[in-house]
Short mmCIF file of C-alpha atoms and ligand atoms in Angstrom, two decimals:
data_model
loop_
_atom_site.label_atom_id
_atom_site.label_comp_id
_atom_site.label_asym_id
_atom_site.label_seq_id
_atom_site.Cartn_x
_atom_site.Cartn_y
_atom_site.Cartn_z
CA MET A 27 -100.46 10.44 82.76
CA ARG A 28 -100.79 12.25 86.08
CA LEU A 29 -97.17 11.88 87.19
CA ILE A 30 -95.76 14.20 89.81
CA LEU A 31 -92.35 12.89 90.76
CA THR A 32 -91.17 14.40 94.00
CA PRO A 33 -88.61 12.08 95.57
CA HIS A 34 -89.25 11.40 99.25
CA ALA A 35 -86.84 10.09 101.86
CA PRO A 36 -87.92 7.62 104.55
CA ARG A 37 -89.18 9.19 107.74
CA THR A 38 -88.64 6.36 110.20
CA GLU A 39 -85.38 6.35 112.05
CA GLY A 40 -85.11 2.60 111.48
CA ALA A 41 -85.23 2.89 107.68
CA GLN A 42 -82.78 5.80 107.73
CA ARG A 43 -80.36 3.86 109.89
CA PHE A 44 -80.72 0.72 107.78
CA LEU A 45 -79.92 2.62 104.58
CA LYS A 46 -76.90 4.32 106.14
CA THR A 47 -75.19 1.11 107.15
CA GLY A 48 -73.74 -1.10 104.50
CA PRO A 49 -72.87 -3.00 102.50
CA LYS A 50 -75.57 -5.51 103.35
CA ARG A 51 -74.29 -8.94 104.29
CA LEU A 52 -75.27 -12.59 104.13
CA PHE A 53 -76.62 -14.36 107.20
CA ILE A 54 -75.31 -17.88 107.70
CA ASP A 55 -75.43 -19.93 110.90
CA GLY A 56 -76.28 -16.90 112.98
CA GLU A 57 -73.45 -14.73 111.62
CA TRP A 58 -73.53 -11.73 109.27
CA LEU A 59 -70.89 -12.23 106.60
CA ASP A 60 -69.33 -10.00 103.95
CA THR A 61 -68.81 -11.21 100.41
CA ALA A 62 -66.05 -10.41 97.91
CA GLU A 63 -68.55 -8.84 95.53
CA THR A 64 -71.67 -6.77 96.00
CA PHE A 65 -74.38 -5.45 93.72
CA PRO A 66 -76.56 -2.34 93.96
CA SER A 67 -80.26 -1.96 94.69
CA HIS A 68 -82.00 1.09 93.28
CA ASP A 69 -85.02 3.27 93.91
CA PRO A 70 -86.92 2.64 90.67
CA ALA A 71 -88.61 6.06 90.79
CA THR A 72 -85.38 8.04 90.75
CA GLY A 73 -82.67 5.54 89.83
CA ALA A 74 -80.80 6.47 93.03
CA GLU A 75 -78.69 3.73 94.58
CA LEU A 76 -80.11 2.61 97.91
CA ALA A 77 -77.59 0.04 99.08
CA GLN A 78 -74.85 -2.36 98.08
CA ILE A 79 -75.82 -5.95 98.71
CA ALA A 80 -73.78 -9.09 99.21
CA ARG A 81 -73.54 -11.26 96.11
CA ALA A 82 -73.62 -14.87 97.26
CA THR A 83 -71.76 -17.61 95.40
CA GLN A 84 -71.98 -21.38 95.13
CA ALA A 85 -69.58 -21.63 98.10
CA ASP A 86 -71.92 -19.48 100.20
CA ALA A 87 -74.82 -21.71 99.17
CA ASP A 88 -72.84 -24.75 100.33
CA GLU A 89 -72.13 -23.09 103.66
CA ALA A 90 -75.72 -21.94 104.21
CA VAL A 91 -77.18 -25.34 103.33
CA ALA A 92 -74.68 -27.07 105.65
CA ALA A 93 -75.68 -24.68 108.46
CA ALA A 94 -79.37 -25.33 107.81
CA GLN A 95 -78.79 -29.09 107.75
CA ALA A 96 -76.92 -28.99 111.04
CA ALA A 97 -79.60 -26.81 112.66
CA LEU A 98 -82.33 -29.22 111.63
CA THR A 99 -81.38 -31.82 114.22
CA ARG A 100 -79.75 -29.62 116.88
CA PRO A 101 -81.67 -29.79 120.18
CA ASP A 102 -82.17 -26.01 120.35
CA TRP A 103 -84.43 -26.29 117.29
CA ALA A 104 -85.43 -29.95 116.87
CA GLY A 105 -86.08 -30.23 120.59
CA MET A 106 -87.94 -26.96 120.95
CA LEU A 107 -91.44 -27.56 122.31
CA PRO A 108 -94.14 -26.88 119.71
CA ALA A 109 -95.61 -24.21 121.98
CA ALA A 110 -92.25 -22.48 122.12
CA ARG A 111 -91.96 -22.64 118.33
CA GLY A 112 -95.40 -21.07 118.07
CA ALA A 113 -94.42 -18.37 120.55
CA LEU A 114 -91.31 -17.63 118.50
CA LEU A 115 -93.38 -17.18 115.33
CA TRP A 116 -95.72 -14.90 117.24
CA LYS A 117 -92.73 -12.88 118.41
CA VAL A 118 -91.55 -12.50 114.81
CA ALA A 119 -95.03 -11.16 113.98
CA ASP A 120 -94.82 -8.72 116.89
CA LEU A 121 -91.44 -7.48 115.71
CA ILE A 122 -92.69 -7.01 112.14
CA GLU A 123 -95.64 -5.09 113.57
CA ALA A 124 -93.40 -2.91 115.71
CA HIS A 125 -91.27 -2.14 112.65
CA ALA A 126 -94.05 -2.12 110.07
CA ASP A 127 -93.68 1.53 109.06
CA GLU A 128 -89.94 1.13 108.65
CA LEU A 129 -90.30 -2.09 106.64
CA ALA A 130 -93.01 -0.54 104.48
CA GLU A 131 -90.79 2.44 103.75
CA LEU A 132 -87.93 0.17 102.72
CA GLU A 133 -90.26 -1.90 100.54
CA SER A 134 -91.68 1.19 98.90
CA LEU A 135 -88.24 2.63 98.18
CA ASP A 136 -86.79 -0.61 96.88
CA GLN A 137 -89.72 -1.89 94.86
CA GLY A 138 -91.56 1.30 93.93
CA LYS A 139 -94.99 0.46 95.37
CA THR A 140 -96.78 3.07 97.44
CA PHE A 141 -96.22 3.18 101.16
CA ALA A 142 -99.93 2.48 101.72
CA THR A 143 -99.80 -0.71 99.63
CA ALA A 144 -96.68 -1.85 101.43
CA ARG A 145 -97.88 -0.95 104.90
CA PHE A 146 -101.54 -1.91 104.91
CA GLY A 147 -101.59 -4.64 102.30
CA GLU A 148 -98.28 -6.36 102.63
CA MET A 149 -96.83 -5.76 106.10
CA ASN A 150 -100.21 -6.54 107.65
CA GLY A 151 -100.32 -9.62 105.43
CA ALA A 152 -96.88 -10.74 106.62
CA ILE A 153 -97.85 -10.23 110.28
CA ALA A 154 -100.99 -12.29 109.68
CA GLN A 155 -98.95 -15.09 108.09
CA PHE A 156 -96.72 -15.49 111.14
CA ARG A 157 -99.65 -15.31 113.57
CA TYR A 158 -101.71 -17.81 111.59
CA TYR A 159 -98.94 -20.40 111.48
CA ALA A 160 -97.88 -19.66 115.08
CA GLY A 161 -101.19 -21.22 116.12
CA PHE A 162 -100.57 -24.30 114.02
CA ALA A 163 -97.28 -25.26 115.69
CA THR A 164 -99.16 -27.04 118.49
CA LYS A 165 -101.59 -28.75 116.15
CA LEU A 166 -99.41 -30.94 113.95
CA HIS A 167 -100.91 -34.29 114.79
CA GLY A 168 -100.41 -37.71 113.27
CA GLN A 169 -102.92 -40.54 113.43
CA THR A 170 -103.13 -43.84 115.23
CA ILE A 171 -104.08 -46.67 112.93
CA ALA A 172 -105.20 -50.24 113.56
CA PRO A 173 -103.89 -52.01 110.46
CA SER A 174 -105.58 -55.17 109.14
CA ILE A 175 -102.42 -57.25 109.19
CA GLY A 176 -103.15 -60.87 109.88
CA TYR A 177 -99.64 -62.27 110.14
CA ALA A 178 -98.50 -60.97 113.51
CA PRO A 179 -96.98 -63.71 115.71
CA PRO A 180 -99.56 -65.60 117.76
CA GLY A 181 -100.73 -63.61 120.76
CA LYS A 182 -99.35 -60.33 119.42
CA GLN A 183 -101.04 -57.31 117.92
CA VAL A 184 -100.07 -54.81 115.29
CA MET A 185 -100.50 -51.11 115.91
CA ALA A 186 -99.30 -48.13 113.97
CA TYR A 187 -99.14 -44.40 114.13
CA THR A 188 -97.95 -41.59 111.90
CA ARG A 189 -95.56 -38.79 112.76
CA ARG A 190 -95.54 -35.45 111.00
CA GLU A 191 -91.91 -34.53 110.50
CA PRO A 192 -90.28 -31.47 108.95
CA ILE A 193 -89.29 -32.07 105.34
CA GLY A 194 -85.77 -30.73 105.94
CA VAL A 195 -83.88 -27.79 104.51
CA VAL A 196 -86.11 -25.48 102.49
CA ALA A 197 -84.78 -23.07 99.89
CA ALA A 198 -87.26 -20.20 99.68
CA ILE A 199 -86.77 -18.35 96.40
CA THR A 200 -88.92 -15.25 96.25
CA PRO A 201 -89.87 -12.63 93.64
CA TRP A 202 -89.64 -8.85 93.53
CA ASN A 203 -93.30 -7.87 93.39
CA SER A 204 -94.25 -8.26 97.06
CA PRO A 205 -90.91 -9.20 98.59
CA LEU A 206 -91.53 -9.34 102.32
CA LEU A 207 -95.01 -10.84 102.05
CA MET A 208 -93.80 -13.58 99.69
CA ALA A 209 -90.95 -14.41 102.07
CA ALA A 210 -93.40 -14.54 105.02
CA MET A 211 -95.67 -16.90 103.09
CA LYS A 212 -92.83 -19.40 102.94
CA LEU A 213 -90.95 -18.78 106.18
CA ALA A 214 -93.96 -18.93 108.50
CA PRO A 215 -95.26 -22.40 107.52
CA ALA A 216 -91.73 -23.79 107.08
CA LEU A 217 -90.75 -22.73 110.61
CA CYS A 218 -94.07 -23.91 112.00
CA ALA A 219 -93.28 -27.35 110.59
CA GLY A 220 -89.80 -27.33 112.15
CA CYS A 221 -87.87 -26.97 108.90
CA THR A 222 -84.75 -24.87 108.47
CA ILE A 223 -84.44 -22.36 105.68
CA VAL A 224 -82.18 -20.67 103.20
CA LEU A 225 -83.96 -17.57 101.93
CA LYS A 226 -82.97 -16.17 98.52
CA PRO A 227 -84.84 -12.94 97.79
CA ALA A 228 -85.06 -11.42 94.32
CA GLU A 229 -81.96 -9.42 93.44
CA GLU A 230 -84.06 -6.37 92.51
CA THR A 231 -85.58 -6.10 95.99
CA SER A 232 -83.55 -7.61 98.81
CA LEU A 233 -83.84 -4.91 101.46
CA THR A 234 -86.86 -6.05 103.46
CA ALA A 235 -85.67 -9.67 103.44
CA ILE A 236 -82.43 -8.51 105.06
CA ARG A 237 -84.30 -6.46 107.65
CA LEU A 238 -86.72 -9.33 108.29
CA VAL A 239 -83.86 -11.74 108.96
CA GLU A 240 -82.36 -9.20 111.38
CA LEU A 241 -85.69 -9.14 113.21
CA MET A 242 -85.92 -12.93 113.20
CA ALA A 243 -82.48 -13.15 114.78
CA GLU A 244 -83.65 -10.61 117.37
CA ALA A 245 -86.70 -12.79 118.06
CA GLY A 246 -84.32 -15.53 119.17
CA LEU A 247 -84.32 -18.09 116.35
CA PRO A 248 -81.45 -20.50 116.95
CA ALA A 249 -78.41 -20.18 114.67
CA GLY A 250 -78.73 -21.87 111.29
CA VAL A 251 -82.53 -22.06 111.34
CA VAL A 252 -82.93 -19.13 108.95
CA ASN A 253 -80.10 -18.25 106.60
CA LEU A 254 -80.10 -15.47 104.04
CA LEU A 255 -78.34 -15.54 100.68
CA THR A 256 -78.76 -12.40 98.62
CA GLY A 257 -77.59 -12.50 95.03
CA TYR A 258 -78.52 -13.34 91.49
CA GLY A 259 -81.02 -15.97 90.46
CA HIS A 260 -78.79 -17.59 87.84
CA GLU A 261 -75.94 -17.79 90.39
CA VAL A 262 -77.01 -18.47 93.94
CA GLY A 263 -80.64 -19.25 93.04
CA ALA A 264 -79.45 -21.92 90.62
CA ALA A 265 -76.92 -23.22 93.16
CA LEU A 266 -79.64 -23.68 95.78
CA SER A 267 -82.15 -25.21 93.43
CA ALA A 268 -79.67 -27.93 92.41
CA HIS A 269 -78.18 -28.43 95.87
CA PRO A 270 -78.31 -32.02 97.14
CA GLY A 271 -78.72 -30.78 100.73
CA VAL A 272 -81.92 -28.91 99.95
CA ALA A 273 -85.02 -31.08 100.43
CA LYS A 274 -87.54 -28.64 99.08
CA VAL A 275 -87.73 -25.48 97.03
CA ALA A 276 -90.59 -23.09 97.71
CA PHE A 277 -90.68 -20.74 94.75
CA THR A 278 -92.73 -17.83 93.55
CA GLY A 279 -91.77 -16.32 90.23
CA SER A 280 -91.96 -16.77 86.51
CA THR A 281 -93.12 -19.91 84.72
CA GLU A 282 -89.84 -19.85 82.82
CA VAL A 283 -87.73 -20.10 85.99
CA GLY A 284 -90.23 -22.60 87.41
CA ARG A 285 -89.31 -24.92 84.54
CA LEU A 286 -85.60 -24.49 85.30
CA LEU A 287 -86.28 -25.44 88.91
CA LEU A 288 -88.01 -28.60 87.77
CA ASP A 289 -84.91 -29.63 85.86
CA ALA A 290 -82.65 -28.71 88.77
CA ALA A 291 -84.77 -30.77 91.18
CA ARG A 292 -84.02 -33.99 89.30
CA GLY A 293 -80.75 -34.77 91.11
CA ASN A 294 -82.15 -35.50 94.57
CA LEU A 295 -85.84 -35.45 93.58
CA LYS A 296 -86.50 -32.27 95.52
CA LYS A 297 -90.04 -31.46 96.44
CA LEU A 298 -91.25 -28.29 94.78
CA THR A 299 -94.00 -25.81 95.26
CA LEU A 300 -94.19 -23.46 92.31
CA GLU A 301 -96.33 -20.36 92.36
CA LEU A 302 -95.94 -19.13 88.81
CA GLY A 303 -97.46 -16.78 86.31
CA GLY A 304 -101.05 -15.89 85.63
CA LYS A 305 -103.34 -14.21 83.15
CA SER A 306 -106.38 -13.91 85.31
CA PRO A 307 -109.75 -13.05 83.80
CA ALA A 308 -112.43 -10.85 85.36
CA LEU A 309 -115.90 -11.75 84.06
CA VAL A 310 -118.43 -8.97 84.49
CA LEU A 311 -122.00 -10.07 83.88
CA ASP A 312 -124.89 -7.84 82.86
CA ASP A 313 -126.38 -7.96 86.33
CA ALA A 314 -123.17 -6.91 88.12
CA ASP A 315 -123.30 -4.03 90.57
CA LEU A 316 -121.08 -1.64 88.64
CA SER A 317 -120.57 0.55 91.68
CA LEU A 318 -118.58 -2.42 93.03
CA ALA A 319 -117.27 -3.79 89.76
CA VAL A 320 -115.70 -0.64 88.30
CA PRO A 321 -113.43 0.18 91.24
CA GLY A 322 -113.00 -3.51 92.09
CA VAL A 323 -111.88 -4.56 88.62
CA ALA A 324 -109.65 -1.48 88.41
CA ARG A 325 -108.02 -2.36 91.72
CA GLY A 326 -107.69 -5.96 90.57
CA ILE A 327 -105.38 -4.89 87.76
CA PHE A 328 -103.83 -1.60 88.83
CA ALA A 329 -102.91 -2.43 92.44
CA ASN A 330 -99.11 -2.59 92.76
CA SER A 331 -99.07 -1.40 89.12
CA GLY A 332 -100.28 -4.79 87.92
CA GLN A 333 -97.16 -6.49 89.28
CA VAL A 334 -99.27 -9.09 91.02
CA CYS A 335 -99.41 -12.72 89.90
CA VAL A 336 -103.21 -12.77 90.18
CA ALA A 337 -103.75 -9.39 88.49
CA GLY A 338 -107.04 -9.37 86.60
CA SER A 339 -105.52 -8.47 83.26
CA ARG A 340 -108.29 -9.77 80.98
CA VAL A 341 -111.73 -8.29 81.47
CA TYR A 342 -114.68 -9.94 79.73
CA ALA A 343 -117.76 -7.75 79.88
CA GLN A 344 -121.27 -8.82 78.92
CA ARG A 345 -122.59 -6.72 76.05
CA LYS A 346 -125.16 -4.64 77.94
CA ILE A 347 -122.66 -3.24 80.47
CA HIS A 348 -119.54 -3.36 78.28
CA ASP A 349 -119.39 0.30 77.33
CA GLN A 350 -120.23 1.55 80.78
CA LEU A 351 -117.56 -0.69 82.32
CA ALA A 352 -114.97 0.30 79.72
CA GLU A 353 -115.68 3.95 80.32
CA GLY A 354 -115.58 3.47 84.09
CA LEU A 355 -112.23 1.63 83.96
CA ALA A 356 -110.76 4.28 81.66
CA LYS A 357 -111.87 6.99 84.06
CA GLN A 358 -110.36 5.16 87.02
CA ALA A 359 -107.10 4.72 85.10
CA GLU A 360 -106.92 8.35 84.08
CA GLY A 361 -107.72 9.57 87.56
CA MET A 362 -104.82 7.77 89.24
CA ARG A 363 -101.97 9.91 90.45
CA LEU A 364 -98.55 8.42 89.80
CA GLY A 365 -95.56 9.41 91.86
CA HIS A 366 -92.83 8.36 94.23
CA GLY A 367 -93.96 5.49 96.43
CA LEU A 368 -93.24 7.45 99.60
CA ASP A 369 -95.22 10.49 98.41
CA PRO A 370 -98.46 10.26 100.40
CA GLU A 371 -100.35 11.65 97.41
CA SER A 372 -99.27 8.82 95.09
CA GLU A 373 -101.80 6.16 94.17
CA LEU A 374 -99.37 4.22 91.96
CA GLY A 375 -95.60 4.06 92.02
CA PRO A 376 -93.15 3.13 89.28
CA LEU A 377 -92.66 -0.42 88.02
CA VAL A 378 -89.75 -2.32 89.48
CA HIS A 379 -87.31 -0.91 86.92
CA GLU A 380 -87.23 0.93 83.63
CA ALA A 381 -86.49 -2.14 81.52
CA HIS A 382 -89.66 -3.73 82.87
CA ALA A 383 -91.68 -0.60 82.04
CA GLN A 384 -90.31 -0.85 78.50
CA ARG A 385 -91.31 -4.50 78.28
CA VAL A 386 -94.84 -3.59 79.37
CA ALA A 387 -94.92 -0.74 76.85
CA GLY A 388 -93.99 -3.26 74.15
CA PHE A 389 -97.29 -5.10 74.69
CA VAL A 390 -99.23 -1.85 74.37
CA ALA A 391 -97.38 -0.89 71.19
CA GLN A 392 -98.02 -4.32 69.69
CA ALA A 393 -101.75 -4.10 70.51
CA ARG A 394 -101.98 -0.62 69.01
CA LYS A 395 -100.25 -1.82 65.87
CA ALA A 396 -102.72 -4.67 65.57
CA GLY A 397 -105.59 -2.18 65.62
CA ALA A 398 -106.70 -2.26 69.25
CA GLU A 399 -107.93 0.94 70.84
CA VAL A 400 -106.15 2.44 73.83
CA LEU A 401 -108.97 3.87 75.95
CA ALA A 402 -106.71 5.24 78.67
CA GLY A 403 -103.02 5.44 79.48
CA GLY A 404 -100.44 3.88 77.22
CA MET A 405 -97.56 6.19 78.20
CA THR A 406 -94.30 5.54 80.02
CA ASN A 407 -91.84 7.83 81.74
CA GLY A 408 -88.70 6.17 83.10
CA ALA A 409 -89.89 3.25 85.22
CA PHE A 410 -93.44 4.63 85.38
CA HIS A 411 -96.14 3.15 83.21
CA ALA A 412 -99.57 4.76 83.08
CA PRO A 413 -102.55 2.57 84.00
CA THR A 414 -103.82 1.47 80.63
CA VAL A 415 -107.13 0.14 79.30
CA ILE A 416 -107.26 -1.44 75.84
CA ALA A 417 -110.34 -2.49 73.87
CA GLY A 418 -110.59 -4.52 70.70
CA ALA A 419 -107.53 -6.75 71.11
CA ALA A 420 -107.90 -10.27 69.73
CA GLN A 421 -108.28 -13.25 72.07
CA ASP A 422 -105.15 -14.81 70.58
CA SER A 423 -103.02 -11.64 70.76
CA PRO A 424 -100.03 -11.41 73.14
CA LEU A 425 -101.99 -8.81 75.14
CA LEU A 426 -104.51 -11.49 76.11
CA ARG A 427 -102.18 -14.48 76.22
CA ASP A 428 -98.92 -13.40 77.88
CA GLU A 429 -98.35 -12.35 81.45
CA ILE A 430 -97.58 -8.64 81.18
CA PHE A 431 -97.09 -7.96 84.91
CA GLY A 432 -97.91 -4.29 84.47
CA PRO A 433 -100.89 -1.94 84.78
CA VAL A 434 -102.45 -2.93 81.47
CA VAL A 435 -105.91 -4.44 81.07
CA SER A 436 -107.84 -5.59 78.02
CA ILE A 437 -111.62 -5.44 77.79
CA THR A 438 -113.53 -7.80 75.51
CA PRO A 439 -117.32 -8.08 75.07
CA PHE A 440 -119.35 -11.29 75.22
CA ASP A 441 -123.01 -12.21 74.75
CA GLU A 442 -123.54 -15.59 76.42
CA ILE A 443 -122.00 -16.62 79.73
CA ASP A 444 -120.70 -19.88 78.23
CA GLU A 445 -118.77 -17.85 75.68
CA ALA A 446 -117.12 -15.86 78.49
CA ILE A 447 -116.22 -19.06 80.35
CA GLN A 448 -114.70 -20.47 77.20
CA MET A 449 -112.58 -17.33 76.66
CA ALA A 450 -111.62 -17.16 80.33
CA ASN A 451 -110.35 -20.74 80.20
CA ASP A 452 -108.60 -20.25 76.87
CA THR A 453 -105.18 -19.73 78.47
CA ASP A 454 -102.17 -21.77 79.53
CA PHE A 455 -102.47 -20.27 83.00
CA GLY A 456 -104.89 -21.12 85.79
CA LEU A 457 -104.07 -18.95 88.76
CA ALA A 458 -107.13 -16.85 89.57
CA ALA A 459 -110.28 -15.25 88.22
CA SER A 460 -113.09 -13.03 89.36
CA VAL A 461 -116.79 -13.05 88.55
CA TRP A 462 -118.94 -10.00 89.03
CA THR A 463 -122.66 -10.71 89.29
CA GLU A 464 -125.60 -10.26 91.65
CA GLY A 465 -126.98 -13.64 90.56
CA LEU A 466 -126.49 -16.48 93.00
CA SER A 467 -126.68 -19.25 90.45
CA ALA A 468 -124.37 -17.54 87.98
CA ALA A 469 -121.84 -16.87 90.76
CA HIS A 470 -121.65 -20.55 91.69
CA ARG A 471 -121.87 -21.95 88.17
CA VAL A 472 -119.20 -19.69 86.72
CA SER A 473 -116.93 -20.24 89.74
CA ALA A 474 -117.18 -23.99 89.21
CA ALA A 475 -116.56 -23.76 85.46
CA ILE A 476 -113.44 -21.63 85.59
CA ARG A 477 -110.13 -23.49 85.70
CA ALA A 478 -108.24 -21.45 88.26
CA GLY A 479 -106.80 -21.94 91.73
CA THR A 480 -108.87 -19.10 93.18
CA VAL A 481 -112.13 -17.60 91.98
CA TRP A 482 -113.35 -14.41 93.61
CA VAL A 483 -116.95 -13.28 93.35
CA ASN A 484 -117.57 -9.54 93.44
CA CYS A 485 -113.99 -8.90 94.55
CA HIS A 486 -110.47 -9.53 93.25
CA SER A 487 -107.14 -10.09 95.02
CA PHE A 488 -108.65 -10.70 98.44
CA PHE A 489 -106.08 -12.63 100.46
CA SER A 490 -105.78 -14.06 103.92
CA PRO A 491 -103.50 -16.76 105.32
CA GLU A 492 -106.50 -19.05 105.86
CA LEU A 493 -107.25 -19.18 102.13
CA PRO A 494 -105.38 -21.83 100.13
CA LYS A 495 -103.66 -20.23 97.15
CA GLY A 496 -102.37 -22.26 94.25
CA GLY A 497 -102.21 -22.38 90.50
CA LEU A 498 -103.70 -24.84 88.06
CA LYS A 499 -102.23 -25.63 84.63
CA GLU A 500 -98.98 -23.72 84.01
CA SER A 501 -99.58 -21.45 86.98
CA GLY A 502 -97.86 -23.82 89.29
CA TRP A 503 -97.67 -26.82 91.57
CA GLY A 504 -99.10 -27.08 95.03
CA VAL A 505 -100.92 -24.78 97.34
CA GLU A 506 -99.66 -22.18 99.77
CA ASN A 507 -101.53 -20.89 102.82
CA GLY A 508 -104.17 -22.53 104.95
CA ALA A 509 -103.79 -25.91 106.58
CA GLN A 510 -102.97 -27.35 103.18
CA GLY A 511 -100.03 -24.96 102.77
CA LEU A 512 -98.39 -26.52 105.79
CA GLU A 513 -98.37 -29.94 104.13
CA ASN A 514 -95.64 -28.69 101.79
CA TYR A 515 -93.24 -28.59 104.68
CA LEU A 516 -94.17 -31.85 106.40
CA GLU A 517 -93.54 -35.49 105.69
CA THR A 518 -95.49 -38.39 107.05
CA LYS A 519 -93.62 -41.22 108.69
CA THR A 520 -95.54 -44.39 109.54
CA VAL A 521 -94.41 -46.34 112.60
CA CYS A 522 -95.81 -49.87 112.53
CA MET A 523 -95.16 -52.18 115.48
CA VAL A 524 -95.91 -55.54 116.93
CA ILE A 525 -96.76 -55.26 120.59
P1 ADP B 627 -89.55 -12.34 87.65
O1 ADP B 627 -89.96 -12.69 86.27
O2 ADP B 627 -90.65 -11.95 88.55
O3 ADP B 627 -88.30 -11.53 87.76
P2 ADP B 627 -88.08 -14.70 88.18
O4 ADP B 627 -88.74 -16.01 88.04
O5 ADP B 627 -87.06 -14.29 87.19
O6 ADP B 627 -89.26 -13.69 88.31
O7 ADP B 627 -87.43 -14.53 89.61
C1 ADP B 627 -88.01 -15.01 90.80
C2 ADP B 627 -86.91 -15.49 91.72
O8 ADP B 627 -86.23 -16.56 91.07
C3 ADP B 627 -85.85 -14.45 92.04
O9 ADP B 627 -85.43 -14.60 93.37
C4 ADP B 627 -84.73 -14.81 91.09
O10 ADP B 627 -83.46 -14.39 91.54
C5 ADP B 627 -84.83 -16.31 91.09
N1 ADP B 627 -84.22 -16.95 89.91
C6 ADP B 627 -84.06 -16.45 88.67
N2 ADP B 627 -83.42 -17.32 87.87
C7 ADP B 627 -83.18 -18.43 88.62
C8 ADP B 627 -82.57 -19.69 88.36
N3 ADP B 627 -82.06 -20.00 87.19
N4 ADP B 627 -82.53 -20.58 89.39
C9 ADP B 627 -83.05 -20.29 90.59
N5 ADP B 627 -83.62 -19.12 90.88
C10 ADP B 627 -83.70 -18.20 89.93
#
């Protein structure tokens, strides 16, 4: 493992200032509030404490939801012209852009990912989310309908129209892998729709959510429209997900917690969007351009150290190119330089914490024990886990069935394309997949045959706010992004009248 751990401090004045001031507080109804208890956030590379963060309780959840409910109908938000709402979203994007280096430094420190990943992948992604949905605020149209109702009083007519109305208070519960981007993916469409929000970031990585909410307040969002509750999932996350004042939960995280949210939604029949786990296959056909496929498949699994819901963690390689691909992936893995996320030389940072690195290592140990061959990597050091390529693991082994959420990929040969499709679909998940081929027919046929919310051809993990993103099977409910993603935050009201 090429690990050179030289701790680096943030260079932007904004990140330095943010880390100096603390403890970090909750944001409810436009006010920053202290809590009785706090919890620490750490730099996973060094274990150093970065900040103390407010630990929200059930009472804080009650207060935040009440603030969001009140803001929903207050004229400064409900009466805001759609164009003004769009302009506000655009302003949030501008502020993220102006502070992108600072936010990327905080993300890198808190989560472990490299600065480049945070800055160019995720901050740019968050900016794009706000700009995309800023444009939609003026385009939320209903329909006029001429209903075939024959029992209107004589001489009268029936006409009807639909209104698109905000669904209400949204609890946005976000994960630790791409914290600010995941928050933006929920906040931007929810605000576009006119909803109000309680944001609950993952306890491991709350820093950029706090900074984002500061910037949103600076942009001029009315009080109560966005509220921030930092704290633990089983405490404040659970309180929000069962809260009768919350109309909708927008969640990204584990399938396990997704199931808990389903149970919690029973009380008031909350609407849910669940973006859950994945075990995404990458199918590399004999005619693939390996100069694209080798680095592309490697990026598909190793980016953000595999802590990506769509990570291409199962590679199926057609027999003729199998060995060349395996060798190429192993070489890519071995060539990657691991180090502190803020070290400009680092290509991969640590995992989110040491316990997670140990969990990932457990899968590798299990595969080794079962006779699989580790072609590259396989080592850990603190929270760092080497990018790892494993051949010869069985299709029904945990390595190929469970979501590992680390930089570990299996490679399995196949002869016929149908066999690869069958193995690709042999999973409880259905989040994403990639197909690598120069053949037009194969590209379309395989894409159609794979049960996944997104299929990439000759690329992996390509995202943009225009592209709907959702999971089939146990990978989730509903779709985020695109015009369809907005539907999650809108309700249709039909107004039917006799005139
Ligand atoms: P991961 O496996 O990526 O840590 P989780 O599903 O555990 O993902 O966490 C994703 C988000 O869900 C985090 O913000 C976490 O605090 C929150 N969470 C965890 N447990 C619960 C729960 N019981 N109810 C509501 N939210 C929860």
